[in-house]
Short mmCIF file of C-alpha atoms in Angstrom, two decimals:
data_model
loop_
_atom_site.label_atom_id
_atom_site.label_comp_id
_atom_site.label_asym_id
_atom_site.label_seq_id
_atom_site.Cartn_x
_atom_site.Cartn_y
_atom_site.Cartn_z
CA MET A 1 -12.92 -12.98 -9.97
CA LYS A 2 -12.29 -12.96 -6.38
CA LEU A 3 -11.63 -16.31 -4.72
CA LEU A 4 -11.10 -16.53 -0.92
CA SER A 5 -10.56 -19.50 1.84
CA PHE A 6 -12.51 -19.73 4.88
CA GLU A 7 -13.54 -21.47 8.13
CA HIS A 8 -17.15 -21.57 9.14
CA ARG A 9 -18.89 -23.88 11.80
CA GLY A 10 -15.57 -26.01 12.00
CA ARG A 11 -15.17 -26.47 8.14
CA THR A 12 -12.55 -25.08 6.17
CA GLY A 13 -13.34 -24.30 2.45
CA PHE A 14 -13.33 -21.94 -0.48
CA GLY A 15 -15.44 -19.81 -2.42
CA LEU A 16 -15.98 -17.19 -5.00
CA LEU A 17 -17.14 -13.61 -3.91
CA ARG A 18 -20.32 -12.20 -5.41
CA GLY A 19 -20.86 -8.53 -5.02
CA ASP A 20 -19.85 -7.22 -1.79
CA GLY A 21 -20.49 -9.79 0.67
CA ASP A 22 -22.25 -12.84 -0.71
CA ILE A 23 -19.97 -16.01 -0.84
CA VAL A 24 -20.82 -19.07 -3.46
CA ASP A 25 -19.65 -22.05 -1.65
CA LEU A 26 -17.24 -23.99 -3.99
CA ALA A 27 -17.30 -27.27 -1.66
CA GLY A 28 -18.72 -30.18 -3.61
CA LEU A 29 -17.32 -29.51 -7.09
CA GLY A 30 -14.38 -31.64 -6.99
CA TYR A 31 -11.88 -29.75 -5.31
CA ASP A 32 -10.98 -29.43 -1.48
CA SER A 33 -9.07 -26.40 -1.47
CA LEU A 34 -8.27 -23.23 -3.71
CA ARG A 35 -4.82 -24.46 -3.85
CA ALA A 36 -6.14 -27.77 -5.58
CA ALA A 37 -8.26 -26.05 -7.97
CA ILE A 38 -5.38 -23.80 -9.11
CA ALA A 39 -3.19 -26.80 -9.54
CA ALA A 40 -5.76 -28.40 -11.65
CA GLN A 41 -6.11 -25.09 -13.89
CA ALA A 42 -9.64 -25.20 -12.70
CA LEU A 43 -10.31 -21.67 -11.91
CA GLN A 44 -12.38 -20.56 -15.15
CA GLU A 45 -14.51 -24.04 -14.99
CA LEU A 46 -15.31 -23.20 -11.45
CA ALA A 47 -16.30 -19.73 -12.11
CA ARG A 48 -18.37 -20.97 -14.98
CA ARG A 49 -20.27 -23.63 -12.70
CA ALA A 50 -20.76 -20.94 -9.85
CA GLN A 51 -22.71 -19.03 -12.18
CA SER A 52 -25.89 -21.37 -11.67
CA LEU A 53 -25.14 -21.60 -8.03
CA PRO A 54 -26.46 -19.72 -5.22
CA ALA A 55 -24.49 -17.67 -2.58
CA THR A 56 -24.86 -19.30 0.84
CA LEU A 57 -22.85 -17.60 3.15
CA ARG A 58 -21.85 -14.06 4.10
CA LEU A 59 -18.39 -12.46 4.68
CA ALA A 60 -19.63 -11.33 8.05
CA ASP A 61 -20.41 -15.16 8.96
CA VAL A 62 -17.02 -16.89 8.17
CA LYS A 63 -13.35 -16.29 9.26
CA LEU A 64 -11.26 -15.58 6.57
CA LEU A 65 -8.01 -17.40 5.95
CA PRO A 66 -5.24 -16.41 4.02
CA PRO A 67 -6.38 -17.12 0.27
CA VAL A 68 -4.03 -20.08 0.08
CA PRO A 69 -3.57 -21.50 3.40
CA ASP A 70 -1.04 -24.15 2.69
CA PRO A 71 1.20 -22.79 0.10
CA GLY A 72 4.36 -25.11 -0.68
CA LYS A 73 6.55 -22.18 -0.50
CA ILE A 74 6.35 -18.31 0.39
CA ILE A 75 9.15 -16.30 -0.70
CA CYS A 76 9.35 -12.72 0.21
CA VAL A 77 11.47 -10.00 -1.84
CA GLY A 78 13.36 -7.11 0.17
CA VAL A 79 14.15 -3.54 -0.90
CA ASN A 80 12.49 -3.71 -4.59
CA TYR A 81 11.15 -0.17 -4.67
CA GLY A 82 13.76 2.04 -6.05
CA ASN A 83 13.56 4.79 -3.42
CA ARG A 84 13.76 1.96 -0.66
CA ASN A 85 17.07 1.57 -1.76
CA GLU A 86 17.92 5.19 -1.14
CA GLU A 87 16.05 4.81 2.23
CA TYR A 88 19.12 2.92 3.61
CA LYS A 89 21.43 6.09 3.08
CA ASP A 90 24.43 4.10 2.49
CA GLY A 91 25.47 5.01 -0.80
CA SER A 92 24.97 1.69 -2.30
CA ALA A 93 24.13 1.34 -6.01
CA ALA A 94 20.81 -0.42 -7.37
CA PRO A 95 21.16 -4.01 -6.60
CA ALA A 96 21.96 -6.31 -9.53
CA TYR A 97 19.67 -9.23 -8.09
CA PRO A 98 16.45 -9.51 -5.98
CA SER A 99 17.22 -9.87 -2.07
CA VAL A 100 15.02 -13.18 -1.11
CA PHE A 101 13.85 -14.95 1.91
CA PRO A 102 11.46 -17.50 3.14
CA ARG A 103 8.21 -17.09 5.22
CA PHE A 104 6.46 -19.90 6.60
CA ALA A 105 2.59 -20.43 6.47
CA GLY A 106 2.35 -20.31 10.13
CA SER A 107 3.39 -16.61 10.32
CA PHE A 108 0.71 -15.25 8.08
CA VAL A 109 -3.28 -14.98 9.25
CA GLY A 110 -6.55 -13.90 7.30
CA HIS A 111 -8.20 -10.68 6.87
CA GLY A 112 -9.87 -9.35 10.16
CA GLN A 113 -7.60 -11.89 12.24
CA ALA A 114 -5.38 -10.48 14.88
CA VAL A 115 -1.55 -9.90 13.98
CA LEU A 116 0.19 -10.88 17.12
CA ARG A 117 3.23 -8.73 18.75
CA PRO A 118 5.73 -11.55 20.41
CA ARG A 119 6.38 -11.36 24.01
CA GLU A 120 10.15 -11.06 22.82
CA SER A 121 9.80 -7.63 21.41
CA GLU A 122 8.13 -4.39 21.03
CA GLN A 123 9.49 -3.96 17.46
CA LEU A 124 6.61 -5.67 15.50
CA ASP A 125 6.61 -3.35 11.99
CA TYR A 126 4.13 -3.58 9.27
CA GLU A 127 5.07 -3.73 5.70
CA GLY A 128 2.38 -3.39 2.97
CA GLU A 129 3.13 -5.67 -0.12
CA ILE A 130 1.35 -7.09 -3.44
CA ALA A 131 1.94 -10.65 -3.44
CA MET A 132 1.53 -13.12 -6.39
CA VAL A 133 0.30 -16.48 -6.47
CA ILE A 134 1.37 -19.05 -8.75
CA GLY A 135 -0.88 -20.48 -11.08
CA ARG A 136 1.23 -23.26 -13.44
CA ARG A 137 4.34 -25.24 -12.57
CA GLY A 138 7.37 -23.97 -13.92
CA ARG A 139 11.31 -23.84 -13.86
CA ARG A 140 13.43 -21.56 -15.73
CA ILE A 141 10.60 -19.34 -16.75
CA ALA A 142 11.09 -16.77 -19.22
CA ALA A 143 10.07 -13.14 -18.50
CA ALA A 144 7.90 -13.20 -21.24
CA ASP A 145 6.09 -16.35 -20.03
CA ALA A 146 5.83 -15.40 -16.58
CA TRP A 147 2.34 -13.58 -16.61
CA SER A 148 0.59 -17.03 -17.61
CA HIS A 149 2.16 -18.62 -14.73
CA ILE A 150 0.54 -16.11 -12.44
CA ALA A 151 -2.91 -17.39 -11.00
CA GLY A 152 -3.75 -14.10 -9.44
CA PHE A 153 -2.95 -11.43 -6.83
CA THR A 154 -3.51 -10.71 -3.17
CA CYS A 155 -2.81 -8.07 -0.38
CA ALA A 156 -0.09 -8.85 2.46
CA ASN A 157 1.23 -7.28 5.24
CA GLU A 158 4.60 -8.76 5.87
CA GLY A 159 5.03 -8.15 9.67
CA THR A 160 8.47 -8.03 10.80
CA VAL A 161 9.83 -8.21 14.22
CA ARG A 162 12.90 -5.44 13.75
CA ASP A 163 15.40 -6.39 16.20
CA TRP A 164 15.10 -10.04 15.27
CA VAL A 165 16.07 -9.58 11.65
CA ARG A 166 19.30 -8.32 13.06
CA HIS A 167 20.49 -11.55 15.03
CA GLY A 168 21.95 -13.06 12.12
CA LYS A 169 24.73 -11.59 10.01
CA PHE A 170 23.59 -13.22 6.66
CA ASN A 171 19.89 -13.68 7.04
CA VAL A 172 16.54 -11.86 8.34
CA THR A 173 14.44 -15.11 8.50
CA GLN A 174 14.01 -15.26 12.33
CA GLY A 175 12.44 -11.90 12.40
CA LYS A 176 10.24 -12.53 9.49
CA ASN A 177 8.59 -15.69 10.85
CA PHE A 178 7.24 -15.09 14.25
CA GLU A 179 3.62 -16.92 14.32
CA SER A 180 0.67 -14.85 13.11
CA SER A 181 2.95 -11.78 12.61
CA GLY A 182 1.73 -11.03 9.22
CA SER A 183 -1.34 -11.20 7.15
CA MET A 184 -2.83 -12.06 3.67
CA GLY A 185 -6.23 -11.65 1.99
CA PRO A 186 -8.88 -10.67 1.92
CA TRP A 187 -9.06 -12.90 -1.24
CA MET A 188 -7.08 -13.63 -4.43
CA ALA A 189 -8.00 -11.63 -7.43
CA THR A 190 -7.36 -13.58 -10.34
CA ALA A 191 -4.83 -12.61 -13.12
CA ASP A 192 -6.86 -12.26 -15.86
CA GLY A 193 -8.74 -9.01 -14.17
CA PHE A 194 -5.22 -7.19 -14.53
CA ASP A 195 -3.35 -5.63 -17.39
CA PRO A 196 0.19 -6.64 -17.24
CA ALA A 197 1.27 -3.10 -18.53
CA ALA A 198 -0.90 -1.17 -16.12
CA PRO A 199 1.11 -0.28 -12.72
CA MET A 200 -0.70 -1.10 -9.59
CA THR A 201 -0.68 0.81 -6.55
CA VAL A 202 -0.40 -0.46 -2.76
CA THR A 203 -0.96 1.80 0.20
CA THR A 204 -0.65 1.06 3.82
CA ARG A 205 -2.65 2.74 6.58
CA VAL A 206 -2.01 2.39 10.48
CA ASN A 207 -5.09 3.85 12.45
CA GLY A 208 -6.32 5.42 9.22
CA GLU A 209 -2.90 7.37 8.84
CA GLN A 210 -1.26 6.82 5.59
CA ARG A 211 2.33 5.30 6.03
CA GLN A 212 3.33 3.80 2.78
CA HIS A 213 2.01 4.52 -1.03
CA ASP A 214 3.66 3.61 -4.29
CA THR A 215 3.26 2.15 -7.71
CA THR A 216 4.67 -0.82 -9.29
CA ALA A 217 6.18 1.26 -11.98
CA ASN A 218 8.68 1.81 -9.52
CA LEU A 219 9.54 -1.87 -8.99
CA MET A 220 13.59 -2.30 -9.52
CA PHE A 221 12.69 -6.00 -10.10
CA PRO A 222 9.16 -6.37 -11.64
CA PHE A 223 6.95 -9.27 -11.37
CA ASP A 224 8.06 -10.92 -14.83
CA GLU A 225 11.74 -10.52 -13.54
CA LEU A 226 10.88 -11.87 -10.18
CA ILE A 227 9.41 -15.12 -11.46
CA ARG A 228 12.15 -15.70 -14.03
CA TYR A 229 15.04 -15.08 -11.29
CA ILE A 230 13.41 -17.14 -8.69
CA SER A 231 12.35 -20.03 -10.85
CA ILE A 232 16.00 -20.27 -11.87
CA TRP A 233 16.92 -22.03 -8.39
CA THR A 234 13.36 -23.38 -7.34
CA THR A 235 10.60 -24.80 -9.16
CA LEU A 236 7.30 -22.70 -8.94
CA GLU A 237 4.41 -24.67 -7.90
CA PRO A 238 0.60 -23.92 -8.19
CA GLY A 239 -0.29 -22.06 -4.88
CA ASP A 240 3.19 -20.94 -4.12
CA VAL A 241 3.22 -17.26 -2.93
CA ILE A 242 5.53 -14.55 -3.73
CA LEU A 243 5.53 -11.10 -1.62
CA THR A 244 6.95 -8.56 -4.06
CA GLY A 245 8.35 -5.89 -1.67
CA THR A 246 7.33 -3.07 0.41
CA PRO A 247 7.58 0.82 -0.19
CA VAL A 248 9.19 3.49 1.73
CA GLY A 249 7.61 4.36 4.86
CA ALA A 250 7.92 1.43 7.45
CA GLY A 251 7.69 2.15 11.11
CA VAL A 252 11.48 1.86 11.72
CA ARG A 253 12.25 4.59 9.47
CA PHE A 254 10.61 7.33 11.72
CA VAL A 255 12.19 9.05 14.29
CA PRO A 256 11.63 7.77 16.51
CA PRO A 257 10.34 4.62 15.21
CA ARG A 258 6.79 4.04 15.18
CA PHE A 259 6.22 0.20 15.77
CA LEU A 260 2.74 -1.22 16.30
CA LYS A 261 1.14 -1.64 19.36
CA PRO A 262 -2.02 -3.83 20.62
CA GLY A 263 -4.69 -1.96 19.41
CA ASP A 264 -3.53 -0.49 16.28
CA VAL A 265 -5.18 -1.31 12.96
CA VAL A 266 -3.16 -1.91 9.93
CA GLU A 267 -4.76 -1.73 6.56
CA VAL A 268 -3.14 -2.57 3.09
CA GLU A 269 -4.82 -1.67 0.04
CA VAL A 270 -3.80 -2.79 -3.43
CA SER A 271 -5.75 -1.57 -6.33
CA GLY A 272 -7.65 -4.05 -8.09
CA ILE A 273 -7.99 -6.30 -5.05
CA GLY A 274 -9.37 -4.54 -2.12
CA VAL A 275 -8.44 -3.77 1.67
CA LEU A 276 -6.74 -6.19 3.97
CA SER A 277 -7.26 -5.23 7.48
CA ASN A 278 -6.25 -6.53 10.96
CA PRO A 279 -6.05 -5.57 14.55
CA VAL A 280 -2.87 -5.86 16.33
CA ALA A 281 -2.89 -7.82 19.84
CA ASP A 282 -0.05 -9.12 21.99
CA GLU A 283 0.57 -12.78 21.54
CA PRO A 284 -1.55 -14.57 24.21
CA VAL A 285 -0.08 -17.03 27.05
CA ALA A 286 -1.90 -19.89 25.77
CA MET A 287 0.09 -19.94 22.43
CA GLU A 288 3.28 -20.97 24.46
CA ARG A 289 0.91 -23.92 26.06
CA GLY A 290 0.35 -25.32 22.39
CA VAL A 291 -3.21 -23.98 22.70
CA SER A 292 -4.53 -22.30 19.53
CA HIS A 293 -4.83 -18.73 19.52
CA ALA A 294 -8.82 -18.09 19.04
CA GLN A 295 -9.20 -15.25 16.79
#
């Protein structure tokens, strides 16, 4: 089941994707957002009720938002694919614990919307990732129970402003949180459609050229271990999002680096979910004046 959040004629809503482009609008069924439906453990109920509802919207007619536009927490994991640790060429051993940092909701846009290069830097980079959406509240979750806490998965481009991640000695937060510098979507595929034992693949393309490709079989910290570790120090809530790391092949690793430019198109494809696609644009001056970016 694929669930999405959208804007249509000035109204925000969420719905179920039917086929390749039909949307069953789930407004009026008791929940005002996908996050609220997840928190109520109502996804299967909504799927059942949607069977008798017509599809009243088309993908082409709505603006897609990140699947959960208002997550309580977005937690990102760095250097999680085994060969990414080797990519640093510093001779370091594989880490004993995951590297984690926060992102804010305003740093992400939805499928089809422009990812923005800020005026302060020309080093906007892509990072294709698989994101988990938490489905049930939990603290100190055992790895064996982790899958039952996942509502679903989505694609993410964890866009990074490379020079700004080096401003602080012990953090990367500022380079990871420029407004509209990353994206998530196009929808959330529910966890019941995935086999926990089967690897998932993630592929990133820039202007049709494959830059990244890997499988979760190569994760140093698999999904269940990430949930176990993160839930030790923070309570995971329904609708929270965990980005699970990016493979080798980011633009900064090329010689010379291949950063994103206005007019580029970034695609992140994840098996079992679909393709997240976003054009790249320069951040408009209007954003500095408190005017929303019209996408």
